[in-house]
Amino acid sequence: MKKILFVIMALGLLIAAPAAAQNKALDKALKKELAAKKKDFKKGGWEIFGTSRSLDVALLKHYQALEEGGDGVFEIIGYGQGKSKNILATAAQNSAANRYAAEANARIKAQIKTTLEGNANEVSEEVDKFSAIYLSKVEAEIKGQLKASFSIIRTNPQTGVSELQTYFIVNEATASRARQAAYDAAVGESSLSADIANKAAAAIADRVVPAE
């Protein structure tokens, strides 16, 4: 019995060893990435904004959230600029939502145009209207799914104009539902034919992450 327990414990250690080494390597890579990002921010004159926490803590929590979420989450950066800092947070949220919607809209529009096989009249009369509705709906739907992680700010001392960047974390599952809701609304409000709409629906399943 003791021999069997010893074998089981030995096997457990053999299994745990590679996992521990992998976690250690990941932690090392994460710290390196965090340090590089912090260095870039400071070099650009950026400071943490809207919280009493330090930039180190904000970055660490952000990267941990991304790592723990895996493929189920992603980040979007929103941008705001102006002399009044009070409106920058809203501007950054609108920016992130608009960028996400634009990317989602570009994908579904490309899918529709491929389906239409270059019929210019149909593209102009049907797709443009559907596209405009879909863009607006996605932007409205995704805005509520943006979870602000942290913000950084810098101010031009000569002009008094401040720039804000807010890093948002988005859950892909809720983002997918937002795209579907926008698609359903666009289908109901546009004149896009059912056949084309059904074929265009394939683009809804595509993961959308705006390029920075």
Tab-separated table of C-alpha atoms in Angstrom:
chain	number	residue	atom	x	y	z
A	1	MET	CA	0.000	0.000	0.000
A	2	LYS	CA	2.816	2.378	0.913
A	3	LYS	CA	4.520	1.568	-2.369
A	4	ILE	CA	1.370	2.436	-4.321
A	5	LEU	CA	1.002	5.744	-2.458
A	6	PHE	CA	4.643	6.551	-3.162
A	7	VAL	CA	4.135	5.902	-6.889
A	8	ILE	CA	1.019	8.094	-6.952
A	9	MET	CA	2.844	10.927	-5.179
A	10	ALA	CA	5.792	10.607	-7.553
A	11	LEU	CA	3.502	10.788	-10.572
A	12	GLY	CA	1.824	13.841	-9.086
A	13	LEU	CA	5.149	15.588	-8.721
A	14	LEU	CA	6.107	14.723	-12.292
A	15	ILE	CA	2.857	16.219	-13.573
A	16	ALA	CA	3.099	19.308	-11.370
A	17	ALA	CA	6.707	20.100	-12.255
A	18	PRO	CA	6.118	21.131	-15.913
A	19	ALA	CA	3.045	23.155	-14.890
A	20	ALA	CA	5.029	24.987	-12.211
A	21	ALA	CA	7.818	25.724	-14.677
A	22	GLN	CA	5.293	27.011	-17.193
A	23	ASN	CA	3.651	29.279	-14.615
A	24	LYS	CA	7.053	30.606	-13.578
A	25	ALA	CA	7.940	31.387	-17.192
A	26	LEU	CA	4.576	33.080	-17.688
A	27	ASP	CA	5.033	35.204	-14.570
A	28	LYS	CA	8.472	36.230	-15.784
A	29	ALA	CA	7.141	37.170	-19.222
A	30	LEU	CA	4.252	39.085	-17.638
A	31	LYS	CA	6.591	41.107	-15.428
A	32	LYS	CA	8.776	41.882	-18.438
A	33	GLU	CA	5.767	43.019	-20.469
A	34	LEU	CA	4.484	45.128	-17.587
A	35	ALA	CA	7.874	46.808	-17.138
A	36	ALA	CA	8.132	47.577	-20.861
A	37	LYS	CA	4.626	49.078	-20.968
A	38	LYS	CA	5.286	51.170	-17.870
A	39	LYS	CA	8.522	52.450	-19.418
A	40	ASP	CA	6.694	53.416	-22.621
A	41	PHE	CA	4.030	55.282	-20.664
A	42	LYS	CA	6.551	57.255	-18.614
A	43	LYS	CA	8.625	58.035	-21.703
A	44	GLY	CA	5.498	59.440	-23.370
A	45	GLY	CA	4.643	61.564	-20.341
A	46	TRP	CA	1.584	59.514	-19.370
A	47	GLU	CA	0.283	59.320	-15.792
A	48	ILE	CA	-2.408	57.214	-14.152
A	49	PHE	CA	-5.786	58.970	-14.065
A	50	GLY	CA	-9.017	58.643	-12.105
A	51	THR	CA	-7.760	56.378	-9.331
A	52	SER	CA	-5.600	56.511	-6.207
A	53	ARG	CA	-3.900	53.257	-7.215
A	54	SER	CA	-0.437	53.324	-8.738
A	55	LEU	CA	0.320	52.680	-12.405
A	56	ASP	CA	2.093	49.456	-11.405
A	57	VAL	CA	-1.016	48.102	-9.691
A	58	ALA	CA	-3.307	49.213	-12.513
A	59	LEU	CA	-1.154	47.512	-15.147
A	60	LEU	CA	-0.765	44.351	-13.084
A	61	LYS	CA	-4.512	44.013	-12.500
A	62	HIS	CA	-5.163	44.684	-16.196
A	63	TYR	CA	-2.745	42.021	-17.412
A	64	GLN	CA	-3.998	39.548	-14.830
A	65	ALA	CA	-7.572	40.058	-16.028
A	66	LEU	CA	-6.512	39.458	-19.627
A	67	GLU	CA	-4.488	36.383	-18.682
A	68	GLU	CA	-7.200	34.854	-16.515
A	69	GLY	CA	-9.851	35.537	-19.146
A	70	GLY	CA	-7.847	33.852	-21.911
A	71	ASP	CA	-9.543	33.880	-25.304
A	72	GLY	CA	-12.792	34.883	-23.606
A	73	VAL	CA	-11.707	38.490	-23.077
A	74	PHE	CA	-9.803	41.165	-24.972
A	75	GLU	CA	-8.864	44.814	-24.615
A	76	ILE	CA	-9.966	47.906	-26.497
A	77	ILE	CA	-8.346	51.303	-26.055
A	78	GLY	CA	-10.523	54.407	-26.144
A	79	TYR	CA	-9.179	57.913	-26.747
A	80	GLY	CA	-10.277	61.334	-25.570
A	81	GLN	CA	-8.804	64.793	-26.107
A	82	GLY	CA	-9.744	68.261	-24.891
A	83	LYS	CA	-9.209	70.989	-22.320
A	84	SER	CA	-11.947	69.788	-19.990
A	85	LYS	CA	-10.909	66.614	-18.186
A	86	ASN	CA	-14.507	66.026	-17.102
A	87	ILE	CA	-15.578	64.940	-20.593
A	88	LEU	CA	-12.552	62.832	-21.478
A	89	ALA	CA	-13.769	59.620	-19.842
A	90	THR	CA	-17.005	59.726	-21.846
A	91	ALA	CA	-15.091	60.579	-24.995
A	92	ALA	CA	-12.806	57.579	-24.455
A	93	GLN	CA	-15.780	55.254	-23.979
A	94	ASN	CA	-17.422	56.570	-27.150
A	95	SER	CA	-14.136	56.176	-29.009
A	96	ALA	CA	-13.742	52.536	-27.967
A	97	ALA	CA	-17.349	51.711	-28.853
A	98	ASN	CA	-17.028	53.415	-32.242
A	99	ARG	CA	-13.791	51.619	-33.087
A	100	TYR	CA	-15.301	48.268	-32.183
A	101	ALA	CA	-18.456	48.961	-34.185
A	102	ALA	CA	-16.451	50.106	-37.214
A	103	GLU	CA	-14.436	46.869	-37.216
A	104	ALA	CA	-17.548	44.689	-36.807
A	105	ASN	CA	-19.325	46.644	-39.539
A	106	ALA	CA	-16.408	46.328	-41.957
A	107	ARG	CA	-16.486	42.554	-41.588
A	108	ILE	CA	-20.185	42.118	-42.151
A	109	LYS	CA	-20.181	44.582	-45.055
A	110	ALA	CA	-17.363	42.639	-46.721
A	111	GLN	CA	-19.362	39.433	-46.262
A	112	ILE	CA	-22.431	41.000	-47.874
A	113	LYS	CA	-20.499	42.404	-50.798
A	114	THR	CA	-18.958	39.003	-51.420
A	115	THR	CA	-22.442	37.503	-51.415
A	116	LEU	CA	-23.693	40.092	-53.885
A	117	GLU	CA	-20.730	39.411	-56.170
A	118	GLY	CA	-20.142	43.038	-57.038
A	119	ASN	CA	-23.675	44.100	-57.976
A	120	ALA	CA	-23.154	47.865	-57.586
A	121	ASN	CA	-26.844	48.785	-57.448
A	122	GLU	CA	-27.631	46.323	-54.677
A	123	VAL	CA	-24.530	47.364	-52.758
A	124	SER	CA	-25.558	51.001	-52.899
A	125	GLU	CA	-29.257	50.594	-52.164
A	126	GLU	CA	-29.307	47.721	-49.709
A	127	VAL	CA	-25.924	47.256	-48.111
A	128	ASP	CA	-25.174	50.887	-47.299
A	129	LYS	CA	-28.451	51.301	-45.431
A	130	PHE	CA	-28.062	48.010	-43.579
A	131	SER	CA	-24.433	48.871	-42.800
A	132	ALA	CA	-25.319	52.258	-41.336
A	133	ILE	CA	-27.980	50.745	-39.078
A	134	TYR	CA	-25.739	47.890	-38.004
A	135	LEU	CA	-22.866	50.268	-37.191
A	136	SER	CA	-25.099	52.427	-35.016
A	137	LYS	CA	-26.656	49.464	-33.235
A	138	VAL	CA	-23.342	47.721	-32.517
A	139	GLU	CA	-21.911	50.936	-31.109
A	140	ALA	CA	-24.899	51.359	-28.800
A	141	GLU	CA	-24.921	47.706	-27.734
A	142	ILE	CA	-21.187	47.339	-27.080
A	143	LYS	CA	-20.932	50.550	-25.082
A	144	GLY	CA	-22.633	48.873	-22.150
A	145	GLN	CA	-20.188	45.956	-22.304
A	146	LEU	CA	-17.020	48.044	-21.974
A	147	LYS	CA	-15.401	47.518	-18.585
A	148	ALA	CA	-12.907	50.276	-17.835
A	149	SER	CA	-9.662	48.813	-16.510
A	150	PHE	CA	-7.504	51.925	-16.135
A	151	SER	CA	-6.843	55.318	-17.731
A	152	ILE	CA	-3.705	57.325	-18.406
A	153	ILE	CA	-3.475	61.022	-19.184
A	154	ARG	CA	-1.004	63.654	-20.312
A	155	THR	CA	-1.434	67.396	-20.747
A	156	ASN	CA	0.324	69.743	-23.123
A	157	PRO	CA	1.553	72.594	-20.863
A	158	GLN	CA	1.542	75.064	-23.738
A	159	THR	CA	-1.987	74.450	-25.049
A	160	GLY	CA	-3.635	73.047	-21.936
A	161	VAL	CA	-5.070	70.210	-24.027
A	162	SER	CA	-5.197	66.832	-22.311
A	163	GLU	CA	-5.080	63.411	-23.949
A	164	LEU	CA	-6.678	60.419	-22.280
A	165	GLN	CA	-6.364	56.723	-23.029
A	166	THR	CA	-8.708	54.289	-21.322
A	167	TYR	CA	-8.054	50.562	-21.473
A	168	PHE	CA	-11.272	48.576	-21.530
A	169	ILE	CA	-11.731	44.838	-21.069
A	170	VAL	CA	-14.508	43.196	-23.060
A	171	ASN	CA	-16.021	39.750	-22.638
A	172	GLU	CA	-16.292	38.015	-26.014
A	173	ALA	CA	-19.503	36.197	-25.064
A	174	THR	CA	-21.363	39.429	-24.283
A	175	ALA	CA	-19.772	41.162	-27.285
A	176	SER	CA	-21.073	38.372	-29.527
A	177	ARG	CA	-24.573	38.834	-28.141
A	178	ALA	CA	-24.269	42.582	-28.762
A	179	ARG	CA	-23.377	41.942	-32.424
A	180	GLN	CA	-26.283	39.547	-32.788
A	181	ALA	CA	-28.735	42.039	-31.277
A	182	ALA	CA	-27.436	44.740	-33.628
A	183	TYR	CA	-27.735	42.408	-36.610
A	184	ASP	CA	-31.334	41.489	-35.733
A	185	ALA	CA	-32.245	45.165	-35.397
A	186	ALA	CA	-30.563	46.053	-38.696
A	187	VAL	CA	-32.377	43.264	-40.527
A	188	GLY	CA	-35.701	44.495	-39.162
A	189	GLU	CA	-35.099	48.129	-40.065
A	190	SER	CA	-33.450	47.752	-43.476
A	191	SER	CA	-34.559	46.489	-46.861
A	192	LEU	CA	-31.845	43.852	-47.131
A	193	SER	CA	-33.302	40.685	-48.634
A	194	ALA	CA	-33.703	37.660	-46.375
A	195	ASP	CA	-31.371	35.557	-48.531
A	196	ILE	CA	-28.542	38.079	-48.378
A	197	ALA	CA	-29.129	38.752	-44.682
A	198	ASN	CA	-28.919	35.041	-43.873
A	199	LYS	CA	-25.645	34.682	-45.751
A	200	ALA	CA	-24.256	37.802	-44.103
A	201	ALA	CA	-25.044	36.374	-40.673
A	202	ALA	CA	-21.902	34.237	-40.951
A	203	ALA	CA	-19.821	37.307	-40.128
A	204	ILE	CA	-21.594	37.715	-36.780
A	205	ALA	CA	-19.719	34.741	-35.349
A	206	ASP	CA	-16.304	36.228	-36.175
A	207	ARG	CA	-14.319	37.447	-33.187
A	208	VAL	CA	-13.919	41.220	-33.442
A	209	VAL	CA	-10.868	42.898	-31.914
A	210	PRO	CA	-9.983	46.339	-33.322
A	211	ALA	CA	-6.344	46.747	-34.260
A	212	GLU	CA	-4.420	49.334	-32.260
